[in-house]
mmCIF file of C-alpha atoms in Angstrom:
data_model
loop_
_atom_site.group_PDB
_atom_site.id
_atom_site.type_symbol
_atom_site.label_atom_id
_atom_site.label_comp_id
_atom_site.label_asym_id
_atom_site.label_seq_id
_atom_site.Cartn_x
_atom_site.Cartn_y
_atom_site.Cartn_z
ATOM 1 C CA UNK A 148 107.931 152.088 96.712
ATOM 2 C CA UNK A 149 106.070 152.098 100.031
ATOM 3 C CA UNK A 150 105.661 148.458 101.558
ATOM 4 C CA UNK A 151 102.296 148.617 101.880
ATOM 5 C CA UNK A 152 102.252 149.201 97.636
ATOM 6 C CA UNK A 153 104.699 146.692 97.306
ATOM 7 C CA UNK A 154 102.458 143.596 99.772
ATOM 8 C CA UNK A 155 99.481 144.965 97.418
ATOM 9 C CA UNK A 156 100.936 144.146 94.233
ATOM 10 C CA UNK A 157 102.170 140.606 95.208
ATOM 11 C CA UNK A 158 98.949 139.726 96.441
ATOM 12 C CA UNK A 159 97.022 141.449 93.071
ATOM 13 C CA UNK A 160 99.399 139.228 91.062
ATOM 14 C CA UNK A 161 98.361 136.319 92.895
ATOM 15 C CA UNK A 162 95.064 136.901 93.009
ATOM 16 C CA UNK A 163 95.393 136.998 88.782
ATOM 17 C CA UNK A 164 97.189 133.735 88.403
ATOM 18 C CA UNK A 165 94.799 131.523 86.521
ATOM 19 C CA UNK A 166 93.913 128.435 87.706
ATOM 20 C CA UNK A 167 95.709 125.356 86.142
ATOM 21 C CA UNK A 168 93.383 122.555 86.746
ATOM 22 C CA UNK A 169 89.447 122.671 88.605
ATOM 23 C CA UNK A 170 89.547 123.220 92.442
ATOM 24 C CA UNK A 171 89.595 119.851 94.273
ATOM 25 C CA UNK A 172 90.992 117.612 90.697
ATOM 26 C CA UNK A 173 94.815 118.168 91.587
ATOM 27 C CA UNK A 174 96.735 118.574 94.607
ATOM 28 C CA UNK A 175 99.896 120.680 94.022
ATOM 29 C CA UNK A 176 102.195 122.244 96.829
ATOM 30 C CA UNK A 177 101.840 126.191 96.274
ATOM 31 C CA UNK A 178 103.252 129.322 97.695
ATOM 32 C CA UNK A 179 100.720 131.603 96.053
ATOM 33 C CA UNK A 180 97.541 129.016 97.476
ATOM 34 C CA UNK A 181 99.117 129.209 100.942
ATOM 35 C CA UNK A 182 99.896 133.676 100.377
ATOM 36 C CA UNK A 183 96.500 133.830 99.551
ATOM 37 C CA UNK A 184 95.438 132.378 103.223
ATOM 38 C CA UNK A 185 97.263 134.342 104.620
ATOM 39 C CA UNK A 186 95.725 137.157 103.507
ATOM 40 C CA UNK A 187 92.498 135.180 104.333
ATOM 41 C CA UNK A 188 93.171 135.388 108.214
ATOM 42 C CA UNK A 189 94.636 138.354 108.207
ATOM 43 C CA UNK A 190 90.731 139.905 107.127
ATOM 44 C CA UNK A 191 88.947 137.021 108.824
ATOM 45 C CA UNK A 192 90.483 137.834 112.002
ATOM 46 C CA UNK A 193 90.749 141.732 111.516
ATOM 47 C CA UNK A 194 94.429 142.232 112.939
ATOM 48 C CA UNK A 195 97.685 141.323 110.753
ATOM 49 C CA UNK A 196 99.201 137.495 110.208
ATOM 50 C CA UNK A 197 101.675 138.100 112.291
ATOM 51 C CA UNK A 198 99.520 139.730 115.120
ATOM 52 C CA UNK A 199 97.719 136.936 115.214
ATOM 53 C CA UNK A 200 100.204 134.340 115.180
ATOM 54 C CA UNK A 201 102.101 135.846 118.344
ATOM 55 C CA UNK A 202 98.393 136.820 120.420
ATOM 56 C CA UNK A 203 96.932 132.946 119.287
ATOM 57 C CA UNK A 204 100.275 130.734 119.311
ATOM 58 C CA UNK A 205 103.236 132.412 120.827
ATOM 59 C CA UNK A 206 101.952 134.030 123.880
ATOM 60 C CA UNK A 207 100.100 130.874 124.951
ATOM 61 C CA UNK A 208 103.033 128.870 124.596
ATOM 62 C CA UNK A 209 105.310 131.161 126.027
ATOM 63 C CA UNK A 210 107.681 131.145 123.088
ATOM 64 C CA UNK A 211 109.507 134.086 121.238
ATOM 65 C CA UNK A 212 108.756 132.266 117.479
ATOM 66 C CA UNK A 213 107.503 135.064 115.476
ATOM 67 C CA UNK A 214 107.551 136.755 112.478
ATOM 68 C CA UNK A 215 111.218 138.454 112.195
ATOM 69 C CA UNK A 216 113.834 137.506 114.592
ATOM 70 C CA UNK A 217 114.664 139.866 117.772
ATOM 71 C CA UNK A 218 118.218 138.901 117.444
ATOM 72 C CA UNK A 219 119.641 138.280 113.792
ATOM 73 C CA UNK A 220 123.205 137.657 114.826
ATOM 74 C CA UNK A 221 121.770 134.612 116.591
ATOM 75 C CA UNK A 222 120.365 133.702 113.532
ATOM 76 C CA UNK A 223 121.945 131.411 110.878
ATOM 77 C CA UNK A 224 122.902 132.334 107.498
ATOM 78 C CA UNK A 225 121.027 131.246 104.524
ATOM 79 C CA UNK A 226 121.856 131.919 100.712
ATOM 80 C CA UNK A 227 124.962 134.800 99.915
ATOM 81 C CA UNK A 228 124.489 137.326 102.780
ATOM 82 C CA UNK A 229 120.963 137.003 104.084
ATOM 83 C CA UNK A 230 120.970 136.859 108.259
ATOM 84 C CA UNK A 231 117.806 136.766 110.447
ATOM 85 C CA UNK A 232 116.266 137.830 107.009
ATOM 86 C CA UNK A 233 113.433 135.768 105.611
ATOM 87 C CA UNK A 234 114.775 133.702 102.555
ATOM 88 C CA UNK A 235 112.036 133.365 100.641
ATOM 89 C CA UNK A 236 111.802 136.644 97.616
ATOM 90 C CA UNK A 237 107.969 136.719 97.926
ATOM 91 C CA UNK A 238 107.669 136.824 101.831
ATOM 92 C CA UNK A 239 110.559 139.901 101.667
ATOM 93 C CA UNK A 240 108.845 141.892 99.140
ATOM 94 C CA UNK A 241 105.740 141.806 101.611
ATOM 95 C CA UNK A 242 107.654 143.064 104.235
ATOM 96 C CA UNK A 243 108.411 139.131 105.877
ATOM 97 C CA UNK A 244 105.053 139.074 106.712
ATOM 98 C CA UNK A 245 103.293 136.065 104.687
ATOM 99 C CA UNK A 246 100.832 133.059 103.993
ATOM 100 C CA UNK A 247 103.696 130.717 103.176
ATOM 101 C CA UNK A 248 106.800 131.753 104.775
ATOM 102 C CA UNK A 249 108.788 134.282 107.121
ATOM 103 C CA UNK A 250 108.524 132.804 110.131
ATOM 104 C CA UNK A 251 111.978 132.493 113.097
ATOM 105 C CA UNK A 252 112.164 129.731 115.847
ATOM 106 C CA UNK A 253 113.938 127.416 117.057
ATOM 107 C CA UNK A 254 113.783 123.998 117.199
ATOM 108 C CA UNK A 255 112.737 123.647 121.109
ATOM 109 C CA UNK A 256 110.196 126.165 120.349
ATOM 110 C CA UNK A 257 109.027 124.383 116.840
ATOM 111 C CA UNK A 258 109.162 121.390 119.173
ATOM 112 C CA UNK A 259 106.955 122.766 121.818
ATOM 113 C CA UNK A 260 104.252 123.837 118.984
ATOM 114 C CA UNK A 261 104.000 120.161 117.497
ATOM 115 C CA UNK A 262 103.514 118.743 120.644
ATOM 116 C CA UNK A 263 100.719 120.968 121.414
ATOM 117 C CA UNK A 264 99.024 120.011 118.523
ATOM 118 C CA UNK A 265 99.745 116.798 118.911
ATOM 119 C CA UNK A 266 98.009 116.808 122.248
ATOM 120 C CA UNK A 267 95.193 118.445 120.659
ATOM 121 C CA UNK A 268 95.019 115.507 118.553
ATOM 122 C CA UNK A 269 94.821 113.053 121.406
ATOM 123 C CA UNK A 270 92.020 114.977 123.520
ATOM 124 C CA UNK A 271 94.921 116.018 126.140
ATOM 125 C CA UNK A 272 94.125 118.908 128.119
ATOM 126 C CA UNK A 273 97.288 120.048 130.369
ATOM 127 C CA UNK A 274 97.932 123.113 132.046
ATOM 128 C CA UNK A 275 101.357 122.953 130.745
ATOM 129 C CA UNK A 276 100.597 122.666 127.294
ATOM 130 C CA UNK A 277 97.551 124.921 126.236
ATOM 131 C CA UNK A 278 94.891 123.745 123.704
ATOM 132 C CA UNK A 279 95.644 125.957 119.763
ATOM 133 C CA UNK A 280 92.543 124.107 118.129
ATOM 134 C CA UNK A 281 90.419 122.033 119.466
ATOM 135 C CA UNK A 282 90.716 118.044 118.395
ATOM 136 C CA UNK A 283 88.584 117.847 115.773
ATOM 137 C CA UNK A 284 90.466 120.487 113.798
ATOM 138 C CA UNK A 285 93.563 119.041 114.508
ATOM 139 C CA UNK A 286 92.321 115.920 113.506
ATOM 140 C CA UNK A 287 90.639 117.469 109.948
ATOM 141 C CA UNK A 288 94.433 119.246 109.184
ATOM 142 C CA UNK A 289 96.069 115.820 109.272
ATOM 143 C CA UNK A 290 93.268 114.392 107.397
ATOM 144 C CA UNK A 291 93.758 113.058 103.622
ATOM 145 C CA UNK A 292 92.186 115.882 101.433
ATOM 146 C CA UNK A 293 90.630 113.067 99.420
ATOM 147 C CA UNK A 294 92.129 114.308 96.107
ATOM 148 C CA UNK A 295 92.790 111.748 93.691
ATOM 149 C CA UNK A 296 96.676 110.239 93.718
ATOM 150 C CA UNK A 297 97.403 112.728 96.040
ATOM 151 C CA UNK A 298 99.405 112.245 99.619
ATOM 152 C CA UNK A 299 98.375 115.819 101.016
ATOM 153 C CA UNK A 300 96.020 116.445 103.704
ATOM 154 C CA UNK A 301 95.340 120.425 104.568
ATOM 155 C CA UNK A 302 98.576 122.499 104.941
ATOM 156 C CA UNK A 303 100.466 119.095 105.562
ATOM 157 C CA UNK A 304 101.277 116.080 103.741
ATOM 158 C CA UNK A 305 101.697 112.260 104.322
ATOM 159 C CA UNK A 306 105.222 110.286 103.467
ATOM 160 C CA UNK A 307 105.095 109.201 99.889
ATOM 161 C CA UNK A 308 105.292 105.852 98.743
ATOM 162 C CA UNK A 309 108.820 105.673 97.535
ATOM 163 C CA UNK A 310 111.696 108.423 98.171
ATOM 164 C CA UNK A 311 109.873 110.436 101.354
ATOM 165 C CA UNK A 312 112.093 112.712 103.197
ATOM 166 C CA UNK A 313 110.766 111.075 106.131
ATOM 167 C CA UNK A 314 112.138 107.731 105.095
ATOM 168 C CA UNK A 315 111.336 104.263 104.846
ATOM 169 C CA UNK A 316 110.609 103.773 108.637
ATOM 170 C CA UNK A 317 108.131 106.388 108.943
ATOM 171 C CA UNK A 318 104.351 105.836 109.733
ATOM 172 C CA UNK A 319 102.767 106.266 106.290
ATOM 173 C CA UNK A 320 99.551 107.665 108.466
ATOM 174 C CA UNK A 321 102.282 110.244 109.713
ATOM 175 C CA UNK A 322 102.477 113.958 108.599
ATOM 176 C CA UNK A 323 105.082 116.678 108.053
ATOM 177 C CA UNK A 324 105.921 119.463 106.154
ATOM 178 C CA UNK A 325 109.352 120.416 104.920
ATOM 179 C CA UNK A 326 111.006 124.098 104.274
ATOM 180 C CA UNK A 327 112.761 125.327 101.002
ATOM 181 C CA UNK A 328 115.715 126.764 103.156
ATOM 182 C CA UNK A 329 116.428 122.588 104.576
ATOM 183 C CA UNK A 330 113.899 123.065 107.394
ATOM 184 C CA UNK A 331 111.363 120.118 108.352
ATOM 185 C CA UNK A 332 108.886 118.635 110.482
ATOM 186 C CA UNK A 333 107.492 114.921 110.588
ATOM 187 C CA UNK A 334 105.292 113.344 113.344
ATOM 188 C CA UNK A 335 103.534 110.209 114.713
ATOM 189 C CA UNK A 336 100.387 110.983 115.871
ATOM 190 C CA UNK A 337 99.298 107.764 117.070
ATOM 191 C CA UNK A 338 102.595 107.298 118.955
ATOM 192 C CA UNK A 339 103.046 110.785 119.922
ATOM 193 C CA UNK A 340 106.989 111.340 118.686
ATOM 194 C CA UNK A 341 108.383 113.802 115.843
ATOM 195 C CA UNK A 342 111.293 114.939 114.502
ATOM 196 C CA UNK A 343 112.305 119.318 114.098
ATOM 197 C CA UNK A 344 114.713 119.532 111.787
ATOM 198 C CA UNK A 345 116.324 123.032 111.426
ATOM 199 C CA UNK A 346 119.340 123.326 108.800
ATOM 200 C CA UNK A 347 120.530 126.037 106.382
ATOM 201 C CA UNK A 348 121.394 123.610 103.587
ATOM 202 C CA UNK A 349 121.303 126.757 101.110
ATOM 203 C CA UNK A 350 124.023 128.623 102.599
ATOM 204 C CA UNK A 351 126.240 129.604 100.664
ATOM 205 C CA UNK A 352 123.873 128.840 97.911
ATOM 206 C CA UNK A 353 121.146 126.599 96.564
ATOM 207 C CA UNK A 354 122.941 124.454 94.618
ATOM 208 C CA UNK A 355 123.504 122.128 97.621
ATOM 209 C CA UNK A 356 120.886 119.368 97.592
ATOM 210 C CA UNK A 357 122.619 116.415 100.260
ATOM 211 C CA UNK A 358 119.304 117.431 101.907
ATOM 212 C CA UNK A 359 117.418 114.991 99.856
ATOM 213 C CA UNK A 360 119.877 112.410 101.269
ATOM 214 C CA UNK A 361 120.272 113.890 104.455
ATOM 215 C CA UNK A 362 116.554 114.093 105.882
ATOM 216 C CA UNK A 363 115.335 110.353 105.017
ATOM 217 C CA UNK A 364 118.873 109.091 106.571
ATOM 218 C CA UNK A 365 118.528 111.060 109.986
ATOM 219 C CA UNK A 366 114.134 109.809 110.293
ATOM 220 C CA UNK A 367 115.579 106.235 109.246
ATOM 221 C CA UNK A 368 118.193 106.333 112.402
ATOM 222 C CA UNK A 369 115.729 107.605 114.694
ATOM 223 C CA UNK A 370 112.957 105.758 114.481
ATOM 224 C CA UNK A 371 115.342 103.086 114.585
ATOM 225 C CA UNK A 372 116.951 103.946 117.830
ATOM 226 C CA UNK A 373 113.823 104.878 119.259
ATOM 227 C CA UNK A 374 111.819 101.077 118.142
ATOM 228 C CA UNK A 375 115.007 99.715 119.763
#
């Protein structure tokens, strides 16, 4: 099949998944939700995802982050023989151009797009650092969505109350977001500091899950070396 038949199908099939509880009643984590923006922006904006992400985000920063890699021997493995190839099945069937995953950086460069935002967040203008969003919409993204029970604001989430992977020491009016393939992100806002974490915790395979151990352990030592 063509790749264009193939990106149409996975996005039909999520389009058809019913809905398991009322919009707003339930927060759950989603690929498909997050596939399905994607696609959003991609018609809102009238050029391709990952168009947009390298005219809006990586030019501006002047960072090579993008969809793909330009060098996948520099990249590291993930799961069986997969190099500088996105991990996740969904993202590869549409071509590693998606909603929820498929993006290569580093962590400097994943650095230098948090602290952007976080700028944003604090009203900084800086010709070294150029404005993504303005503050408000910063500000609304690390938000509470308001849903009942629920820790997630929009596209991020807030440490949990027991077991976060940002551990104990971490700001519970922080926000992060973690990656399937041992990848994460947690910052301070208020005290402008965050943590990139890059890993490949499922190479060779998935079955290794220290991560869970891993992540709250290295937040715990660094926010302690840093309140020191």
């Amino acid at each position: 099949k063509r790749l264009g038949d193939t990106r149409a199908e996975v996005l039909r099939a999520v389009r058809a998944e019913p809905l398991e509880s009322p919009p707003g009643a339930v927060a759950r984590y989603s690929d498909l939700g997050f596939i399905l923006l994607g696609a959003t922006v991609d018609q809102a904006l009238g050029e391709t995802l990952d168009a947009a992400f390298a005219r809006r985000i990586a030019q501006p920063l002047g960072i090579a982050t993008g969809f793909g890699p330009r060098d996948p021997s520099m990249c590291a493995p993930t799961e069986g023989e997969l190099r500088g190839v996105v991990h996740d099945e969904n993202a590869r069937a549409m071509g590693g151009v998606a909603g929820h995953a498929g993006l290569f950086s580093t962590a400097r460069e994943v650095s230098r797009i948090v602290h952007a935002l976080v700028a944003a967040w604090h009203g900084v203008r800086s010709t070294s650092t150029p404005r993504l969003l303005p503050s408000a919409r910063v500000r609304q993204l690390w938000t509470p969505s308001g849903v009942p029970g629920s820790t997630w604001c929009l596209g991020w989430d807030r440490p949990s109350a027991t077991g976060s992977s940002a551990g104990t020491r971490w700001p519970k009016d922080g926000v992060g977001h973690l990656g399937f393939t041992g990848c994460s992100i947690w910052i301070d806002p208020p005290r402008a500091r965050w943590v990139v974490l890059l890993s490949n915790r499922v190479h060779p395979t998935r079955a290794n899950e220290a991560i869970k151990q891993f992540r709250p352990a290295i937040h715990d030592a660094i926010v302690s070396a840093l309140d020191a």
